[in-house]
PDB file of C-alpha atoms in Angstrom:
ATOM      1  CA  SER A  15     -11.497 -12.592 -20.901  1.00 49.00           C
ATOM      2  CA  PRO A  16      -9.264 -12.578 -17.966  1.00 51.00           C
ATOM      3  CA  PHE A  17     -12.183 -12.568 -15.486  1.00 51.00           C
ATOM      4  CA  SER A  18     -14.076 -15.693 -16.837  1.00 52.00           C
ATOM      5  CA  ALA A  19     -14.575 -18.506 -14.328  1.00 48.00           C
ATOM      6  CA  SER A  20     -12.909 -20.921 -16.581  1.00 47.00           C
ATOM      7  CA  ASN A  21      -9.708 -18.812 -15.945  1.00 48.00           C
ATOM      8  CA  CYS A  22      -9.605 -19.795 -12.142  1.00 52.00           C
ATOM      9  CA  ASP A  23     -10.947 -21.976  -9.910  1.00 53.00           C
ATOM     10  CA  MET A  24     -13.823 -20.264  -7.772  1.00 63.00           C
ATOM     11  CA  ASN A  25     -13.839 -21.933  -4.919  1.00 72.00           C
ATOM     12  CA  ASP A  26     -13.321 -20.348  -1.165  1.00 75.00           C
ATOM     13  CA  ASN A  27     -10.152 -21.848  -0.806  1.00 81.00           C
ATOM     14  CA  PHE A  28      -8.819 -20.307  -4.162  1.00 89.00           C
ATOM     15  CA  ARG A  29      -9.390 -16.739  -2.800  1.00 92.00           C
ATOM     16  CA  ASN A  30      -6.501 -15.818  -1.087  1.00 93.00           C
ATOM     17  CA  TYR A  31      -3.672 -13.371  -1.247  1.00 94.00           C
ATOM     18  CA  ASP A  32      -1.314 -15.495  -2.956  1.00 93.00           C
ATOM     19  CA  ASN A  33      -3.775 -16.446  -6.068  1.00 93.00           C
ATOM     20  CA  ALA A  34      -5.017 -12.868  -6.160  1.00 92.00           C
ATOM     21  CA  VAL A  35      -1.287 -11.455  -6.755  1.00 91.00           C
ATOM     22  CA  ASP A  36      -1.033 -14.153  -9.383  1.00 89.00           C
ATOM     23  CA  ILE A  37      -3.851 -13.346 -11.312  1.00 89.00           C
ATOM     24  CA  LEU A  38      -2.739  -9.848 -10.914  1.00 86.00           C
ATOM     25  CA  TYR A  39       0.537 -10.593 -12.399  1.00 84.00           C
ATOM     26  CA  THR A  40      -0.429 -13.287 -15.207  1.00 82.00           C
ATOM     27  CA  LYS A  41      -4.302 -13.080 -16.112  1.00 78.00           C
ATOM     28  CA  LEU A  42      -4.935  -9.483 -16.189  1.00 77.00           C
ATOM     29  CA  ALA A  43      -3.713  -6.956 -18.561  1.00 59.00           C
ATOM     30  CA  SER A  44      -0.991  -4.593 -17.791  1.00 62.00           C
ATOM     31  CA  ASN A  45      -0.621  -1.525 -17.993  1.00 63.00           C
ATOM     32  CA  ASN A  46       1.698  -1.616 -20.890  1.00 66.00           C
ATOM     33  CA  LYS A  47      -0.782  -4.155 -22.864  1.00 68.00           C
ATOM     34  CA  VAL A  48      -3.652  -1.647 -22.383  1.00 68.00           C
ATOM     35  CA  ILE A  49      -1.897   1.589 -23.730  1.00 72.00           C
ATOM     36  CA  GLU A  50      -0.433  -0.353 -26.517  1.00 76.00           C
ATOM     37  CA  LYS A  51      -4.338  -1.465 -27.550  1.00 74.00           C
ATOM     38  CA  TRP A  52      -5.051   2.366 -27.116  1.00 71.00           C
ATOM     39  CA  LYS A  53      -2.223   3.192 -29.403  1.00 76.00           C
ATOM     40  CA  LYS A  54      -3.212   1.352 -31.994  1.00 78.00           C
ATOM     41  CA  GLU A  55      -6.897   2.104 -32.157  1.00 74.00           C
ATOM     42  CA  ARG A  56      -5.443   5.701 -32.080  1.00 71.00           C
ATOM     43  CA  ILE A  57      -3.605   4.965 -35.146  1.00 71.00           C
ATOM     44  CA  CYS A  58      -6.631   3.571 -36.669  1.00 73.00           C
ATOM     45  CA  ASN A  59      -8.622   7.246 -35.664  1.00 68.00           C
ATOM     46  CA  LYS A  60     -10.955   5.251 -33.095  1.00 69.00           C
ATOM     47  CA  LYS A  61     -11.900   7.804 -30.579  1.00 72.00           C
ATOM     48  CA  ILE A  62     -11.233   6.670 -27.375  1.00 68.00           C
ATOM     49  CA  ASN A  63     -13.117   7.609 -24.261  1.00 73.00           C
ATOM     50  CA  PHE A  64     -10.440   7.569 -21.570  1.00 74.00           C
ATOM     51  CA  ILE A  65     -12.770   9.285 -18.888  1.00 79.00           C
ATOM     52  CA  GLY A  66     -16.020   7.560 -19.819  1.00 83.00           C
ATOM     53  CA  THR A  67     -14.492   4.087 -19.562  1.00 81.00           C
ATOM     54  CA  MET A  68     -12.746   5.048 -16.301  1.00 83.00           C
ATOM     55  CA  LYS A  69     -16.281   5.874 -14.903  1.00 88.00           C
ATOM     56  CA  THR A  70     -17.883   2.733 -16.578  1.00 89.00           C
ATOM     57  CA  TYR A  71     -15.490   0.537 -14.498  1.00 88.00           C
ATOM     58  CA  CYS A  72     -15.732   2.422 -11.472  1.00 91.00           C
ATOM     59  CA  ASP A  73     -19.536   2.066 -11.631  1.00 92.00           C
ATOM     60  CA  ALA A  74     -19.051  -1.741 -12.155  1.00 93.00           C
ATOM     61  CA  VAL A  75     -17.037  -1.817  -8.959  1.00 93.00           C
ATOM     62  CA  GLY A  76     -18.987   0.308  -6.741  1.00 92.00           C
ATOM     63  CA  ILE A  77     -17.396   3.436  -6.937  1.00 91.00           C
ATOM     64  CA  ASP A  78     -19.772   6.517  -6.905  1.00 89.00           C
ATOM     65  CA  THR A  79     -17.515   8.803  -8.834  1.00 86.00           C
ATOM     66  CA  GLU A  80     -19.907  11.799  -8.602  1.00 86.00           C
ATOM     67  CA  ALA A  81     -19.276  11.129  -4.476  1.00 84.00           C
ATOM     68  CA  LEU A  82     -15.876  11.779  -4.913  1.00 82.00           C
ATOM     69  CA  GLY A  83     -16.660  15.471  -5.998  1.00 76.00           C
ATOM     70  CA  GLU A  84     -13.811  17.690  -4.868  1.00 79.00           C
ATOM     71  CA  LYS A  85     -12.249  15.288  -2.571  1.00 84.00           C
ATOM     72  CA  THR A  86      -9.799  13.741  -5.254  1.00 87.00           C
ATOM     73  CA  ILE A  87      -6.748  14.570  -6.929  1.00 88.00           C
ATOM     74  CA  HIS A  88      -5.983  12.822 -10.137  1.00 85.00           C
ATOM     75  CA  VAL A  89      -2.375  13.346 -11.506  1.00 89.00           C
ATOM     76  CA  THR A  90      -1.224  12.431 -14.832  1.00 84.00           C
ATOM     77  CA  GLY A  91       1.320  13.080 -16.965  1.00 81.00           C
ATOM     78  CA  THR A  92       4.792  11.161 -18.100  1.00 79.00           C
ATOM     79  CA  LYS A  93       7.049  12.346 -15.273  1.00 86.00           C
ATOM     80  CA  GLY A  94       6.861  13.003 -11.571  1.00 88.00           C
ATOM     81  CA  LYS A  95       3.611  11.609 -10.935  1.00 89.00           C
ATOM     82  CA  GLY A  96       4.675   9.499  -8.218  1.00 87.00           C
ATOM     83  CA  SER A  97       6.631  12.314  -6.467  1.00 90.00           C
ATOM     84  CA  THR A  98       3.859  14.716  -6.685  1.00 93.00           C
ATOM     85  CA  CYS A  99       1.454  12.195  -5.364  1.00 93.00           C
ATOM     86  CA  ALA A 100       3.590  11.617  -2.288  1.00 91.00           C
ATOM     87  CA  PHE A 101       4.179  15.427  -1.478  1.00 94.00           C
ATOM     88  CA  SER A 102       0.237  15.987  -2.066  1.00 94.00           C
ATOM     89  CA  GLU A 103      -0.340  13.457   0.381  1.00 95.00           C
ATOM     90  CA  SER A 104       2.087  14.328   2.767  1.00 94.00           C
ATOM     91  CA  ILE A 105       1.435  17.743   3.108  1.00 96.00           C
ATOM     92  CA  LEU A 106      -2.583  16.520   3.358  1.00 95.00           C
ATOM     93  CA  ARG A 107      -1.794  14.146   6.071  1.00 96.00           C
ATOM     94  CA  LYS A 108       0.297  17.413   7.862  1.00 96.00           C
ATOM     95  CA  TYR A 109      -3.118  19.107   7.739  1.00 96.00           C
ATOM     96  CA  ASN A 110      -4.868  15.831   9.477  1.00 96.00           C
ATOM     97  CA  LEU A 111      -6.830  15.088   6.645  1.00 94.00           C
ATOM     98  CA  LYS A 112      -7.440  11.229   5.796  1.00 93.00           C
ATOM     99  CA  THR A 113      -5.674  10.236   2.637  1.00 95.00           C
ATOM    100  CA  GLY A 114      -5.848   7.383   0.129  1.00 93.00           C
ATOM    101  CA  LEU A 115      -2.874   6.683  -2.261  1.00 94.00           C
ATOM    102  CA  PHE A 116      -2.863   4.576  -5.270  1.00 91.00           C
ATOM    103  CA  THR A 117       0.552   4.736  -7.636  1.00 87.00           C
ATOM    104  CA  SER A 118       2.083   1.979  -9.805  1.00 81.00           C
ATOM    105  CA  PRO A 119       4.140   0.144 -10.327  1.00 80.00           C
ATOM    106  CA  HIS A 120       5.004  -1.284  -7.198  1.00 82.00           C
ATOM    107  CA  LEU A 121       8.613  -2.604  -5.812  1.00 84.00           C
ATOM    108  CA  ILE A 122       7.760  -5.449  -3.967  1.00 88.00           C
ATOM    109  CA  THR A 123       4.406  -6.255  -3.423  1.00 90.00           C
ATOM    110  CA  PRO A 124       0.926  -4.784  -4.997  1.00 90.00           C
ATOM    111  CA  ASN A 125      -0.214  -3.324  -1.245  1.00 90.00           C
ATOM    112  CA  GLU A 126       2.598  -1.161  -1.805  1.00 89.00           C
ATOM    113  CA  ARG A 127       0.592   0.811  -4.500  1.00 89.00           C
ATOM    114  CA  ILE A 128      -2.700   1.513  -2.123  1.00 93.00           C
ATOM    115  CA  ARG A 129      -2.120   3.508   1.011  1.00 94.00           C
ATOM    116  CA  ILE A 130      -4.640   4.884   3.692  1.00 95.00           C
ATOM    117  CA  ASN A 131      -2.925   7.417   5.728  1.00 95.00           C
ATOM    118  CA  GLY A 132       0.648   6.941   4.347  1.00 93.00           C
ATOM    119  CA  LYS A 133      -0.005   3.211   5.608  1.00 94.00           C
ATOM    120  CA  PRO A 134       0.067   0.224   2.832  1.00 93.00           C
ATOM    121  CA  ILE A 135      -3.131  -2.004   3.115  1.00 95.00           C
ATOM    122  CA  ASN A 136      -2.683  -5.342   4.507  1.00 96.00           C
ATOM    123  CA  ASN A 137      -2.922  -8.531   2.654  1.00 96.00           C
ATOM    124  CA  ASP A 138      -6.302  -9.511   4.121  1.00 95.00           C
ATOM    125  CA  ARG A 139      -7.678  -6.111   3.057  1.00 95.00           C
ATOM    126  CA  PHE A 140      -5.937  -6.304  -0.395  1.00 95.00           C
ATOM    127  CA  ASN A 141      -7.134  -9.902  -0.946  1.00 95.00           C
ATOM    128  CA  LYS A 142     -11.159  -9.013   0.077  1.00 95.00           C
ATOM    129  CA  TYR A 143     -11.045  -5.905  -2.619  1.00 94.00           C
ATOM    130  CA  PHE A 144      -9.037  -7.366  -5.160  1.00 94.00           C
ATOM    131  CA  TRP A 145     -11.869 -10.654  -5.041  1.00 95.00           C
ATOM    132  CA  HIS A 146     -14.718  -7.858  -4.770  1.00 94.00           C
ATOM    133  CA  CYS A 147     -13.784  -6.238  -8.028  1.00 92.00           C
ATOM    134  CA  PHE A 148     -12.802  -9.189  -9.827  1.00 91.00           C
ATOM    135  CA  ASP A 149     -16.187 -10.347  -9.579  1.00 92.00           C
ATOM    136  CA  ARG A 150     -17.911  -6.902  -9.912  1.00 92.00           C
ATOM    137  CA  LEU A 151     -15.912  -6.551 -13.289  1.00 88.00           C
ATOM    138  CA  ASN A 152     -16.599 -10.374 -14.344  1.00 86.00           C
ATOM    139  CA  THR A 153     -20.450  -9.630 -13.914  1.00 89.00           C
ATOM    140  CA  TYR A 154     -20.313  -6.400 -15.794  1.00 87.00           C
ATOM    141  CA  LEU A 155     -18.007  -7.874 -18.921  1.00 81.00           C
ATOM    142  CA  LYS A 156     -20.597 -10.913 -18.874  1.00 84.00           C
ATOM    143  CA  THR A 157     -23.403  -8.389 -19.566  1.00 83.00           C
ATOM    144  CA  GLU A 158     -21.338  -6.390 -22.179  1.00 71.00           C
TER     145      GLU A 158
END
C-alpha cells in the first residue's frame, strides 16, 4: 500500500508541504491508474460500487456524507466539468454563499485544486489536511 509507513519516514520533520506533494505525485495512485484498474475489473464483469467506495473513503477520513445533504453539487461526465463547476461556484459566491471547490488536474500546484470561497488553500492548510487524510486512510487500509 502507498500508505504504509515503510514507504515514508513518518517523523514530524518529514510532514511538510514538499514531502506531501512528493508523495501525492510519486506514491499515490493517479486517477488514470485507478480508472485503468476499474476498466479491467469491468471487463472481468466485476461489479464496482463507486458510490459505496467513495462513501467508505469519506468515512475513513472523517467526512460525514449524510451531513453534506443538499449542500453539495457533484459534477460528473467526460467534458466540461471544470467549466460547469467554475460557473456554479461563481454564481453561488455572487449570492454570498460559502463555497468549496475541488477540481483536477492542477496547472502548477495541487493547492489550485482546492478552493474555498474562490481562493486556493495555502500550503499550510494543504499540508495539514493531506497528512490528516494520509493517516486516516493508512489506518483504514491496515484494518481492511
